[in-house]
Short mmCIF file of C-alpha atoms in Angstrom, two decimals:
data_model
loop_
_atom_site.label_atom_id
_atom_site.label_comp_id
_atom_site.label_asym_id
_atom_site.label_seq_id
_atom_site.Cartn_x
_atom_site.Cartn_y
_atom_site.Cartn_z
CA MET A 276 -37.68 74.07 64.04
CA LYS A 277 -34.03 74.87 63.56
CA GLU A 278 -33.17 71.19 63.93
CA LEU A 279 -35.81 70.21 61.34
CA ALA A 280 -34.45 72.77 58.88
CA ALA A 281 -30.95 71.45 59.38
CA VAL A 282 -32.08 67.90 58.70
CA LYS A 283 -33.84 68.95 55.46
CA SER A 284 -30.80 70.85 54.27
CA GLU A 285 -28.50 67.82 54.59
CA PRO A 286 -28.32 65.45 51.54
CA GLN A 287 -29.84 62.03 52.08
CA ALA A 288 -27.45 59.14 52.52
CA GLY A 289 -26.64 57.28 49.30
CA MET A 290 -27.82 60.10 47.01
CA ALA A 291 -25.47 62.23 44.94
CA THR A 292 -25.84 65.95 45.09
CA MET A 293 -27.08 67.53 41.88
CA PRO A 294 -24.98 70.32 40.41
CA ALA A 295 -26.48 73.76 40.62
CA ALA A 296 -28.16 75.19 37.55
CA GLY A 297 -25.81 77.04 35.26
CA THR A 298 -22.72 75.21 36.49
CA VAL A 299 -20.56 73.06 34.19
CA GLN A 300 -19.78 69.58 35.51
CA GLU A 301 -16.13 68.68 35.28
CA VAL A 302 -15.40 65.68 32.97
CA ASP A 303 -12.61 63.26 33.72
CA PRO A 304 -10.56 62.81 30.51
CA ARG A 305 -9.33 59.41 31.65
CA ARG A 306 -12.93 58.23 32.03
CA VAL A 307 -13.78 59.43 28.49
CA LEU A 308 -10.71 57.69 27.08
CA GLU A 309 -11.65 54.46 28.86
CA ILE A 310 -15.21 54.55 27.46
CA SER A 311 -13.88 55.20 23.94
CA LYS A 312 -11.51 52.24 24.22
CA ASN A 313 -14.35 49.99 25.36
CA GLU A 314 -16.54 51.05 22.42
CA VAL A 315 -13.73 50.40 19.93
CA SER A 316 -13.06 47.01 21.52
CA MET A 317 -16.73 46.03 21.34
CA ARG A 318 -16.98 47.08 17.69
CA SER A 319 -13.86 45.15 16.74
CA GLN A 320 -15.12 42.07 18.58
CA SER A 321 -18.46 42.36 16.78
CA ARG A 322 -16.69 42.55 13.39
CA ILE A 323 -14.49 39.57 14.22
CA TYR A 324 -17.52 37.55 15.32
CA SER A 325 -19.42 38.51 12.15
CA GLY A 326 -16.46 37.56 9.95
CA TRP A 327 -16.06 34.27 11.82
CA LYS A 328 -19.74 33.41 11.33
CA THR A 329 -19.35 34.12 7.62
CA LEU A 330 -16.22 32.02 7.19
CA GLN A 331 -17.24 29.18 9.49
CA PRO A 332 -19.37 27.28 6.92
CA MET A 333 -16.45 27.36 4.46
CA LEU A 334 -13.75 26.10 6.81
CA LEU A 335 -14.76 22.44 6.85
CA PRO A 336 -15.14 22.04 3.04
CA THR A 337 -11.91 23.96 2.43
CA GLY A 338 -10.00 21.88 4.96
CA PHE A 339 -11.38 18.66 3.52
CA ALA A 340 -10.38 19.74 -0.01
CA ILE A 341 -6.83 20.56 1.11
CA VAL A 342 -6.43 17.20 2.85
CA PHE A 343 -7.94 15.38 -0.13
CA LEU A 344 -5.55 17.04 -2.61
CA LEU A 345 -2.58 16.48 -0.30
CA VAL A 346 -3.32 12.76 0.02
CA TRP A 347 -3.79 12.56 -3.74
CA GLN A 348 -0.53 14.41 -4.40
CA LEU A 349 1.39 12.05 -2.10
CA ASP A 350 0.09 8.96 -3.96
CA GLY A 351 -2.27 7.99 -1.15
CA PHE A 352 -5.03 6.93 -3.54
CA HIS A 353 -2.54 5.16 -5.78
CA ARG A 354 -1.45 2.93 -2.90
CA LEU A 355 -5.03 2.41 -1.73
CA PHE A 356 -6.45 1.40 -5.12
CA LYS A 357 -3.16 0.05 -6.58
CA LEU A 358 -3.07 2.55 -9.43
CA GLU A 359 -0.21 3.98 -11.45
CA ARG A 360 0.32 7.65 -12.14
CA TYR A 361 -0.49 7.23 -15.82
CA GLN A 362 -3.91 5.93 -14.75
CA LEU A 363 -4.56 8.62 -12.14
CA PRO A 364 -2.40 11.73 -12.61
CA ILE A 365 -1.49 13.66 -9.49
CA PRO A 366 -2.88 17.21 -9.01
CA SER A 367 0.42 18.89 -9.93
CA ALA A 368 0.46 17.08 -13.29
CA ILE A 369 -3.14 18.10 -13.95
CA ALA A 370 -2.34 21.73 -13.07
CA ALA A 371 0.68 21.66 -15.40
CA SER A 372 -1.52 20.29 -18.19
CA ILE A 373 -4.06 23.06 -17.65
CA LYS A 374 -1.29 25.65 -17.85
CA ASP A 375 0.21 24.16 -21.03
CA ASN A 376 -3.18 23.88 -22.79
CA ALA A 377 -4.82 27.00 -21.39
CA ASP A 378 -5.95 28.44 -24.74
CA LEU A 379 -7.46 25.17 -25.94
CA LEU A 380 -9.22 24.50 -22.65
CA TRP A 381 -10.54 28.05 -22.47
CA SER A 382 -12.01 27.80 -25.99
CA TYR A 383 -13.61 24.44 -25.33
CA SER A 384 -14.90 25.58 -21.93
CA LEU A 385 -16.73 28.51 -23.56
CA TYR A 386 -18.22 26.12 -26.12
CA THR A 387 -19.45 23.70 -23.46
CA GLY A 388 -20.53 26.57 -21.20
CA THR A 389 -22.78 27.87 -23.98
CA GLU A 390 -24.45 24.47 -24.20
CA ILE A 391 -24.85 24.29 -20.42
CA LEU A 392 -26.33 27.76 -19.93
CA GLY A 393 -28.46 27.70 -23.09
CA GLY A 394 -29.92 24.27 -22.39
CA CYS A 395 -30.48 24.96 -18.70
CA LEU A 396 -32.27 28.25 -19.32
CA ILE A 397 -34.46 26.89 -22.13
CA GLY A 398 -35.32 23.70 -20.26
CA SER A 399 -36.03 25.57 -17.01
CA LEU A 400 -38.26 28.11 -18.76
CA LEU A 401 -40.19 25.38 -20.54
CA GLY A 402 -40.59 23.47 -17.28
CA LEU A 403 -41.74 26.61 -15.45
CA ALA A 404 -44.25 27.40 -18.20
CA ALA A 405 -45.59 23.85 -18.01
CA ALA A 406 -45.90 24.13 -14.23
CA VAL A 407 -47.80 27.43 -14.48
CA VAL A 408 -50.27 26.04 -17.01
CA THR A 409 -50.84 22.79 -15.12
CA SER A 410 -51.27 24.60 -11.79
CA MET A 411 -54.30 26.38 -13.23
CA PHE A 412 -55.94 23.01 -13.88
CA PRO A 413 -54.82 20.91 -10.88
CA ASN A 414 -56.81 17.77 -11.66
CA ALA A 415 -55.53 17.41 -15.21
CA GLY A 416 -52.23 19.02 -14.30
CA LYS A 417 -51.10 16.18 -12.06
CA GLY A 418 -51.32 13.78 -14.98
CA ALA A 419 -49.40 16.15 -17.25
CA ILE A 420 -46.65 16.55 -14.64
CA THR A 421 -46.39 12.77 -14.37
CA LEU A 422 -45.86 12.56 -18.13
CA LEU A 423 -43.14 15.22 -17.92
CA ALA A 424 -41.50 13.33 -15.09
CA SER A 425 -41.13 10.34 -17.41
CA LEU A 426 -38.57 12.35 -19.39
CA ASN A 427 -36.12 11.80 -16.53
CA ALA A 428 -36.38 8.07 -17.17
CA VAL A 429 -34.97 8.45 -20.69
CA PRO A 430 -31.22 7.65 -20.54
CA ILE A 431 -28.79 10.17 -22.01
CA VAL A 432 -27.16 7.42 -24.03
CA ALA A 433 -30.43 6.94 -25.91
CA LEU A 434 -31.32 10.63 -26.07
CA ALA A 435 -28.01 11.96 -27.38
CA PRO A 436 -27.96 10.10 -30.76
CA VAL A 437 -31.57 11.11 -31.43
CA MET A 438 -30.87 14.80 -30.78
CA ASN A 439 -27.68 14.65 -32.83
CA ASN A 440 -29.71 13.17 -35.69
CA TRP A 441 -32.35 15.90 -35.43
CA PHE A 442 -30.18 18.98 -34.85
CA GLY A 443 -26.75 17.96 -36.19
CA ASP A 444 -23.43 17.84 -34.37
CA GLY A 445 -23.30 21.53 -33.41
CA VAL A 446 -24.33 23.39 -30.30
CA SER A 447 -28.07 23.01 -31.00
CA SER A 448 -28.18 19.27 -30.38
CA LYS A 449 -26.40 19.57 -27.01
CA ILE A 450 -28.70 22.42 -25.97
CA ALA A 451 -31.67 20.22 -26.88
CA ILE A 452 -30.29 17.35 -24.77
CA VAL A 453 -29.78 19.61 -21.76
CA SER A 454 -33.22 21.18 -22.22
CA VAL A 455 -34.96 17.81 -22.12
CA MET A 456 -32.97 16.75 -19.06
CA THR A 457 -33.76 19.92 -17.09
CA MET A 458 -37.38 20.55 -18.07
CA ALA A 459 -38.92 17.81 -15.90
CA THR A 460 -37.08 18.83 -12.71
CA MET A 461 -38.25 22.43 -13.00
CA ALA A 462 -41.82 21.42 -13.88
CA ILE A 463 -42.18 19.11 -10.88
CA SER A 464 -40.61 21.50 -8.36
CA ALA A 465 -42.43 24.59 -9.60
CA PHE A 466 -45.79 22.79 -9.75
CA LYS A 467 -45.38 21.66 -6.16
CA GLY A 468 -44.45 25.17 -5.07
CA LEU A 469 -47.37 26.78 -6.91
CA ARG A 470 -49.90 24.39 -5.39
CA SER A 471 -48.48 24.26 -1.84
CA ILE A 472 -50.42 27.23 -0.51
CA GLN A 473 -52.09 27.31 2.87
CA PRO A 474 -55.89 27.64 2.52
CA ALA A 475 -55.97 30.55 4.97
CA TYR A 476 -53.84 32.64 2.59
CA LEU A 477 -56.18 31.88 -0.33
CA ASP A 478 -59.22 32.73 1.79
CA LEU A 479 -57.64 36.07 2.69
CA MET A 480 -56.98 36.91 -0.97
CA HIS A 481 -60.54 35.95 -1.88
CA ALA A 482 -61.86 38.07 0.98
CA TYR A 483 -60.08 41.04 -0.58
CA ALA A 484 -61.68 40.14 -3.93
CA ALA A 485 -58.26 39.74 -5.51
CA ARG A 486 -58.10 38.85 -9.17
CA ARG A 487 -56.78 35.50 -10.30
CA SER A 488 -53.69 37.16 -11.76
CA THR A 489 -53.06 38.98 -8.48
CA VAL A 490 -53.37 35.75 -6.50
CA PHE A 491 -50.88 34.11 -8.84
CA LEU A 492 -48.29 36.91 -8.80
CA LYS A 493 -48.57 38.00 -5.17
CA LEU A 494 -49.15 34.61 -3.56
CA ARG A 495 -48.56 31.51 -5.67
CA PHE A 496 -45.50 32.63 -7.62
CA ARG A 497 -43.89 34.21 -4.57
CA ALA A 498 -44.43 31.03 -2.54
CA ALA A 499 -42.99 28.92 -5.39
CA GLN A 500 -39.73 30.89 -5.72
CA PRO A 501 -37.74 28.74 -3.22
CA ALA A 502 -38.78 25.60 -5.13
CA ILE A 503 -37.85 27.24 -8.44
CA PHE A 504 -34.35 28.11 -7.24
CA THR A 505 -33.89 24.62 -5.81
CA ALA A 506 -34.72 23.21 -9.24
CA LEU A 507 -32.26 25.64 -10.86
CA LYS A 508 -29.46 24.44 -8.60
CA ILE A 509 -30.18 20.82 -9.51
CA ASN A 510 -30.43 21.72 -13.20
CA MET A 511 -27.01 23.35 -13.22
CA SER A 512 -25.37 20.06 -12.23
CA THR A 513 -27.58 18.07 -14.59
CA SER A 514 -26.75 20.44 -17.46
CA ILE A 515 -23.03 19.76 -17.15
CA ILE A 516 -23.60 16.01 -17.31
CA GLY A 517 -25.91 16.33 -20.30
CA ALA A 518 -23.61 18.63 -22.27
CA ILE A 519 -20.45 16.59 -21.71
CA VAL A 520 -22.08 13.21 -22.36
CA GLY A 521 -23.74 14.65 -25.47
CA GLU A 522 -20.33 15.70 -26.79
CA PHE A 523 -19.08 12.14 -26.38
CA PHE A 524 -21.11 10.99 -29.40
CA ILE A 525 -21.05 13.34 -32.39
CA SER A 526 -19.06 16.49 -31.74
CA SER A 527 -15.90 18.18 -32.91
CA LYS A 528 -15.44 20.59 -30.03
CA GLY A 529 -16.09 20.95 -26.30
CA LEU A 530 -14.83 19.51 -23.03
CA GLY A 531 -16.67 16.23 -23.57
CA PHE A 532 -15.14 15.76 -27.00
CA LEU A 533 -11.66 16.59 -25.71
CA LEU A 534 -12.11 14.27 -22.71
CA SER A 535 -13.16 11.32 -24.90
CA ASP A 536 -10.41 12.00 -27.43
CA GLN A 537 -7.60 12.26 -24.86
CA ILE A 538 -8.70 9.09 -23.05
CA LYS A 539 -8.40 7.22 -26.33
CA LEU A 540 -4.91 8.69 -26.83
CA GLY A 541 -3.87 7.90 -23.27
CA ASN A 542 -3.16 11.55 -22.40
CA MET A 543 -4.64 11.28 -18.93
CA PRO A 544 -3.40 14.62 -17.48
CA LEU A 545 -5.28 16.54 -20.19
CA ALA A 546 -8.32 14.29 -19.82
CA TRP A 547 -8.38 14.95 -16.08
CA SER A 548 -7.96 18.65 -16.81
CA CYS A 549 -11.33 18.52 -18.60
CA ILE A 550 -12.88 16.81 -15.59
CA ALA A 551 -11.43 19.41 -13.21
CA ILE A 552 -12.70 22.31 -15.33
CA ALA A 553 -16.15 20.74 -15.61
CA ALA A 554 -16.25 20.36 -11.82
CA ALA A 555 -15.17 23.99 -11.38
CA LEU A 556 -17.90 25.10 -13.80
CA GLY A 557 -20.47 23.23 -11.76
CA ILE A 558 -19.36 24.84 -8.50
CA ILE A 559 -19.27 28.34 -10.01
CA LEU A 560 -22.70 28.06 -11.63
CA TYR A 561 -24.19 26.65 -8.43
CA TYR A 562 -22.94 29.59 -6.37
CA VAL A 563 -24.11 32.07 -9.02
CA VAL A 564 -27.64 30.69 -8.69
CA GLN A 565 -27.30 30.83 -4.90
CA LEU A 566 -26.27 34.50 -5.02
CA VAL A 567 -29.20 35.36 -7.28
CA GLU A 568 -31.50 33.47 -4.91
CA ARG A 569 -30.17 35.39 -1.91
CA PHE A 570 -30.78 38.67 -3.77
CA ILE A 571 -34.31 37.85 -4.97
CA ILE A 572 -35.70 36.03 -1.92
CA PRO A 573 -33.69 37.29 1.07
CA TRP A 574 -36.75 36.64 3.25
CA HIS A 575 -36.48 32.85 2.92
CA VAL A 576 -35.58 30.88 6.04
CA SER A 577 -32.50 29.36 4.38
CA HIS A 578 -30.85 32.81 4.24
CA ARG A 579 -31.38 33.74 7.86
CA SER A 580 -28.23 33.83 9.94
CA PRO A 581 -28.18 31.30 12.79
CA HIS A 582 -28.39 32.74 16.31
#
Protein backbone atom coordinates (compact mmCIF):
# COMPACT_ATOMS: atom_id res chain seq x y z
CA MET A 1 0.00 0.00 0.00
CA LYS A 2 2.82 2.36 0.80
CA GLU A 3 4.38 1.66 -2.59
CA LEU A 4 1.06 2.34 -4.37
CA ALA A 5 0.67 5.64 -2.53
CA ALA A 6 4.18 6.63 -3.50
CA VAL A 7 3.50 5.88 -7.15
CA LYS A 8 0.30 7.99 -7.12
CA SER A 9 2.08 10.89 -5.49
CA GLU A 10 4.76 11.08 -8.21
CA PRO A 11 3.92 13.22 -11.31
CA GLN A 12 3.44 11.26 -14.52
CA ALA A 13 6.22 11.42 -17.06
CA GLY A 14 5.77 14.12 -19.70
CA MET A 15 3.20 16.11 -17.68
CA ALA A 16 3.94 19.47 -16.11
CA THR A 17 3.05 19.98 -12.51
CA MET A 18 0.21 22.44 -11.94
CA PRO A 19 0.89 25.33 -9.58
CA ALA A 20 -0.92 25.18 -6.29
CA ALA A 21 -4.04 27.26 -5.84
CA GLY A 22 -3.36 30.75 -4.59
CA THR A 23 0.22 30.82 -5.86
CA VAL A 24 1.42 33.34 -8.47
CA GLN A 25 3.31 31.83 -11.41
CA GLU A 26 6.54 33.62 -12.17
CA VAL A 27 6.63 35.26 -15.66
CA ASP A 28 9.83 35.44 -17.65
CA PRO A 29 10.23 39.06 -18.87
CA ARG A 30 12.41 37.94 -21.77
CA ARG A 31 9.65 35.61 -22.96
CA VAL A 32 7.08 38.45 -22.82
CA LEU A 33 9.41 40.75 -24.75
CA GLU A 34 9.96 38.07 -27.40
CA ILE A 35 6.20 37.54 -27.86
CA SER A 36 5.64 41.31 -28.16
CA LYS A 37 8.34 41.57 -30.81
CA ASN A 38 6.78 38.73 -32.78
CA GLU A 39 3.34 40.37 -32.68
CA VAL A 40 4.76 43.71 -33.86
CA SER A 41 6.66 41.94 -36.64
CA MET A 42 3.55 40.08 -37.80
CA ARG A 43 1.47 43.28 -37.81
CA SER A 44 4.09 45.18 -39.79
CA GLN A 45 4.37 42.33 -42.30
CA SER A 46 0.58 42.29 -42.66
CA ARG A 47 0.54 46.05 -43.34
CA ILE A 48 3.35 45.76 -45.87
CA TYR A 49 1.56 42.91 -47.64
CA SER A 50 -1.71 44.88 -47.69
CA GLY A 51 0.03 47.96 -49.08
CA TRP A 52 1.80 45.85 -51.69
CA LYS A 53 -1.49 44.28 -52.82
CA THR A 54 -2.97 47.76 -53.15
CA LEU A 55 -0.07 49.19 -55.14
CA GLN A 56 0.58 46.12 -57.27
CA PRO A 57 -2.12 46.83 -59.91
CA MET A 58 -0.72 50.36 -60.38
CA LEU A 59 2.93 49.41 -60.82
CA LEU A 60 2.70 48.07 -64.37
CA PRO A 61 0.69 51.02 -65.82
CA THR A 62 2.90 53.53 -64.01
CA GLY A 63 6.08 51.87 -65.21
CA PHE A 64 4.77 51.70 -68.77
CA ALA A 65 3.84 55.40 -68.67
CA ILE A 66 7.31 56.37 -67.41
CA VAL A 67 9.04 54.35 -70.13
CA PHE A 68 6.67 55.73 -72.77
CA LEU A 69 7.33 59.36 -71.76
CA LEU A 70 11.08 58.74 -71.52
CA VAL A 71 11.22 57.28 -75.04
CA TRP A 72 9.12 60.19 -76.30
CA GLN A 73 11.34 62.74 -74.55
CA LEU A 74 14.47 61.21 -76.10
CA ASP A 75 13.03 61.47 -79.63
CA GLY A 76 12.43 57.73 -79.90
CA PHE A 77 9.11 58.16 -81.70
CA HIS A 78 10.56 60.88 -83.91
CA ARG A 79 13.21 58.49 -85.20
CA LEU A 80 10.72 55.64 -85.53
CA PHE A 81 8.10 57.59 -87.51
CA LYS A 82 10.53 60.13 -89.06
CA LEU A 83 8.88 63.13 -87.44
CA GLU A 84 10.19 66.54 -86.51
CA ARG A 85 9.70 68.20 -83.15
CA TYR A 86 7.38 70.82 -84.61
CA GLN A 87 5.12 67.96 -85.72
CA LEU A 88 5.28 66.03 -82.44
CA PRO A 89 6.41 68.17 -79.48
CA ILE A 90 8.30 66.40 -76.73
CA PRO A 91 6.70 66.11 -73.25
CA SER A 92 8.87 68.86 -71.75
CA ALA A 93 7.67 71.32 -74.41
CA ILE A 94 4.05 70.35 -73.77
CA ALA A 95 4.53 70.80 -70.01
CA ALA A 96 6.10 74.23 -70.59
CA SER A 97 3.14 75.21 -72.78
CA ILE A 98 0.69 74.12 -70.08
CA LYS A 99 2.57 76.21 -67.53
CA ASP A 100 2.68 79.30 -69.77
CA ASN A 101 -1.03 79.07 -70.68
CA ALA A 102 -2.36 77.78 -67.37
CA ASP A 103 -5.13 80.37 -66.97
CA LEU A 104 -6.44 79.93 -70.50
CA LEU A 105 -6.34 76.14 -70.32
CA TRP A 106 -8.03 76.13 -66.92
CA SER A 107 -10.88 78.33 -68.19
CA TYR A 108 -11.39 76.25 -71.31
CA SER A 109 -11.16 73.00 -69.33
CA LEU A 110 -14.00 74.13 -67.06
CA TYR A 111 -16.06 75.04 -70.13
CA THR A 112 -15.50 71.66 -71.77
CA GLY A 113 -15.90 69.85 -68.44
CA THR A 114 -19.36 71.39 -68.05
CA GLU A 115 -20.32 70.01 -71.46
CA ILE A 116 -18.91 66.58 -70.59
CA LEU A 117 -20.58 66.22 -67.20
CA GLY A 118 -23.87 67.84 -68.23
CA GLY A 119 -24.23 65.78 -71.39
CA CYS A 120 -23.15 62.53 -69.74
CA LEU A 121 -25.57 62.92 -66.82
CA ILE A 122 -28.53 63.92 -69.01
CA GLY A 123 -27.87 61.22 -71.59
CA SER A 124 -27.32 58.53 -68.93
CA LEU A 125 -30.50 59.49 -67.07
CA LEU A 126 -32.53 59.44 -70.28
CA GLY A 127 -31.06 56.07 -71.22
CA LEU A 128 -31.76 54.66 -67.75
CA ALA A 129 -35.35 55.94 -67.87
CA ALA A 130 -35.82 54.34 -71.28
CA ALA A 131 -34.40 51.05 -69.98
CA VAL A 132 -36.74 51.07 -66.97
CA VAL A 133 -39.82 51.69 -69.12
CA THR A 134 -38.88 49.11 -71.73
CA SER A 135 -38.05 46.48 -69.10
CA MET A 136 -41.65 46.61 -67.92
CA PHE A 137 -42.80 45.61 -71.41
CA PRO A 138 -40.09 43.16 -72.54
CA ASN A 139 -41.63 42.16 -75.87
CA ALA A 140 -42.08 45.71 -77.14
CA GLY A 141 -39.06 46.90 -75.19
CA LYS A 142 -36.56 44.93 -77.24
CA GLY A 143 -37.68 46.76 -80.37
CA ALA A 144 -37.45 50.13 -78.64
CA ILE A 145 -33.93 49.37 -77.40
CA THR A 146 -32.93 48.42 -80.94
CA LEU A 147 -34.15 51.81 -82.17
CA LEU A 148 -32.14 53.55 -79.43
CA ALA A 149 -29.09 51.54 -80.39
CA SER A 150 -29.31 53.02 -83.89
CA LEU A 151 -28.33 56.39 -82.39
CA ASN A 152 -24.80 55.05 -82.02
CA ALA A 153 -24.67 54.64 -85.78
CA VAL A 154 -25.12 58.38 -86.33
CA PRO A 155 -21.64 59.91 -86.89
CA ILE A 156 -20.64 62.89 -84.77
CA VAL A 157 -19.66 64.79 -87.90
CA ALA A 158 -23.29 64.67 -89.03
CA LEU A 159 -24.78 65.19 -85.56
CA ALA A 160 -22.72 68.21 -84.50
CA PRO A 161 -23.90 70.67 -87.22
CA VAL A 162 -27.54 69.70 -86.60
CA MET A 163 -27.27 70.31 -82.85
CA ASN A 164 -25.40 73.56 -83.42
CA ASN A 165 -28.23 74.66 -85.72
CA TRP A 166 -30.88 73.75 -83.14
CA PHE A 167 -29.25 75.00 -79.93
CA GLY A 168 -26.71 77.58 -81.13
CA ASP A 169 -22.95 77.64 -80.59
CA GLY A 170 -23.04 77.71 -76.78
CA VAL A 171 -22.83 74.99 -74.18
CA SER A 172 -26.34 73.67 -74.90
CA SER A 173 -25.51 72.27 -78.33
CA LYS A 174 -22.47 70.35 -77.02
CA ILE A 175 -24.49 68.98 -74.11
CA ALA A 176 -27.11 67.82 -76.60
CA ILE A 177 -24.45 66.08 -78.71
CA VAL A 178 -23.01 64.28 -75.68
CA SER A 179 -26.50 63.34 -74.46
CA VAL A 180 -27.39 61.66 -77.74
CA MET A 181 -24.07 59.82 -77.82
CA THR A 182 -24.40 58.46 -74.27
CA MET A 183 -28.11 57.66 -74.10
CA ALA A 184 -27.98 54.47 -76.20
CA THR A 185 -25.10 52.91 -74.25
CA MET A 186 -26.87 53.37 -70.93
CA ALA A 187 -30.22 52.16 -72.30
CA ILE A 188 -28.75 48.93 -73.71
CA SER A 189 -26.64 48.10 -70.64
CA ALA A 190 -29.33 48.94 -68.10
CA PHE A 191 -32.02 47.03 -70.03
CA LYS A 192 -29.83 43.95 -70.09
CA GLY A 193 -29.11 44.26 -66.38
CA LEU A 194 -32.78 44.74 -65.48
CA ARG A 195 -33.88 41.70 -67.47
CA SER A 196 -30.99 39.37 -66.55
CA ILE A 197 -32.59 37.95 -63.41
CA GLN A 198 -32.51 34.30 -62.47
CA PRO A 199 -36.04 32.81 -62.43
CA ALA A 200 -35.48 31.35 -58.95
CA TYR A 201 -35.09 34.86 -57.51
CA LEU A 202 -38.33 36.01 -59.15
CA ASP A 203 -40.16 32.93 -57.88
CA LEU A 204 -38.95 33.68 -54.36
CA MET A 205 -40.20 37.28 -54.54
CA HIS A 206 -43.55 36.10 -55.88
CA ALA A 207 -43.75 33.50 -53.11
CA TYR A 208 -43.43 36.35 -50.61
CA ALA A 209 -46.21 38.20 -52.47
CA ALA A 210 -43.88 41.11 -53.14
CA ARG A 211 -45.26 44.08 -55.00
CA ARG A 212 -44.05 44.94 -58.47
CA SER A 213 -42.31 48.05 -57.15
CA THR A 214 -40.58 45.99 -54.46
CA VAL A 215 -39.38 43.45 -57.02
CA PHE A 216 -38.00 46.28 -59.13
CA LEU A 217 -36.20 48.13 -56.32
CA LYS A 218 -34.97 45.16 -54.28
CA LEU A 219 -34.15 42.78 -57.11
CA ARG A 220 -34.07 44.16 -60.65
CA PHE A 221 -32.49 47.55 -59.97
CA ARG A 222 -29.97 46.10 -57.54
CA ALA A 223 -28.95 43.43 -60.06
CA ALA A 224 -28.64 46.07 -62.81
CA GLN A 225 -26.29 48.37 -60.86
CA PRO A 226 -23.04 46.76 -62.14
CA ALA A 227 -24.27 47.17 -65.73
CA ILE A 228 -25.27 50.78 -65.04
CA PHE A 229 -21.82 51.67 -63.71
CA THR A 230 -20.16 49.91 -66.64
CA ALA A 231 -22.20 52.10 -68.99
CA LEU A 232 -21.23 55.20 -66.99
CA LYS A 233 -17.53 54.39 -67.39
CA ILE A 234 -17.96 54.01 -71.15
CA ASN A 235 -20.03 57.20 -71.32
CA MET A 236 -17.33 59.24 -69.61
CA SER A 237 -14.88 58.48 -72.42
CA THR A 238 -17.55 58.96 -75.08
CA SER A 239 -18.55 62.31 -73.57
CA ILE A 240 -15.04 63.72 -73.96
CA ILE A 241 -14.96 62.74 -77.63
CA GLY A 242 -18.41 64.21 -78.26
CA ALA A 243 -17.71 67.51 -76.49
CA ILE A 244 -14.33 68.13 -78.15
CA VAL A 245 -15.47 67.13 -81.65
CA GLY A 246 -18.59 69.26 -81.20
CA GLU A 247 -16.41 72.27 -80.40
CA PHE A 248 -14.51 71.75 -83.65
CA PHE A 249 -17.46 73.06 -85.69
CA ILE A 250 -19.19 76.13 -84.26
CA SER A 251 -17.70 77.25 -80.97
CA SER A 252 -15.78 80.15 -79.52
CA LYS A 253 -14.48 78.48 -76.39
CA GLY A 254 -13.39 75.10 -75.04
CA LEU A 255 -10.54 72.63 -75.46
CA GLY A 256 -11.83 71.45 -78.84
CA PHE A 257 -11.99 75.00 -80.18
CA LEU A 258 -8.50 75.79 -78.86
CA LEU A 259 -7.12 72.53 -80.28
CA SER A 260 -8.53 73.21 -83.76
CA ASP A 261 -7.41 76.84 -83.69
CA GLN A 262 -3.83 76.10 -82.60
CA ILE A 263 -3.41 73.33 -85.19
CA LYS A 264 -4.32 75.84 -87.88
CA LEU A 265 -1.77 78.29 -86.45
CA GLY A 266 0.91 75.61 -86.18
CA ASN A 267 1.29 76.02 -82.41
CA MET A 268 1.64 72.31 -81.77
CA PRO A 269 2.80 72.43 -78.11
CA LEU A 270 -0.40 74.23 -77.10
CA ALA A 271 -2.50 71.93 -79.29
CA TRP A 272 -0.95 68.90 -77.62
CA SER A 273 -1.56 70.53 -74.25
CA CYS A 274 -5.29 70.38 -75.03
CA ILE A 275 -4.97 66.70 -75.90
CA ALA A 276 -3.06 65.97 -72.69
CA ILE A 277 -5.64 67.78 -70.54
CA ALA A 278 -8.51 65.98 -72.28
CA ALA A 279 -6.80 62.65 -71.60
CA ALA A 280 -6.28 63.61 -67.95
CA LEU A 281 -9.96 64.57 -67.68
CA GLY A 282 -10.94 61.18 -69.03
CA ILE A 283 -8.76 59.32 -66.53
CA ILE A 284 -9.97 61.41 -63.57
CA LEU A 285 -13.67 61.05 -64.45
CA TYR A 286 -13.25 57.31 -64.98
CA TYR A 287 -11.73 56.82 -61.53
CA VAL A 288 -14.39 59.04 -59.94
CA VAL A 289 -17.07 56.73 -61.34
CA GLN A 290 -15.06 53.73 -60.14
CA LEU A 291 -14.85 55.14 -56.60
CA VAL A 292 -18.60 55.82 -56.53
CA GLU A 293 -19.19 52.28 -57.80
CA ARG A 294 -16.99 50.82 -55.06
CA PHE A 295 -18.94 52.81 -52.45
CA ILE A 296 -22.43 51.92 -53.73
CA ILE A 297 -21.92 48.27 -54.70
CA PRO A 298 -19.02 47.00 -52.57
CA TRP A 299 -20.57 43.52 -52.72
CA HIS A 300 -19.83 43.10 -56.44
CA VAL A 301 -17.28 40.46 -57.43
CA SER A 302 -15.09 43.03 -59.21
CA HIS A 303 -14.31 44.72 -55.86
CA ARG A 304 -13.28 41.61 -53.99
CA SER A 305 -9.60 41.41 -53.19
CA PRO A 306 -7.81 38.47 -54.82
CA HIS A 307 -6.63 35.71 -52.47
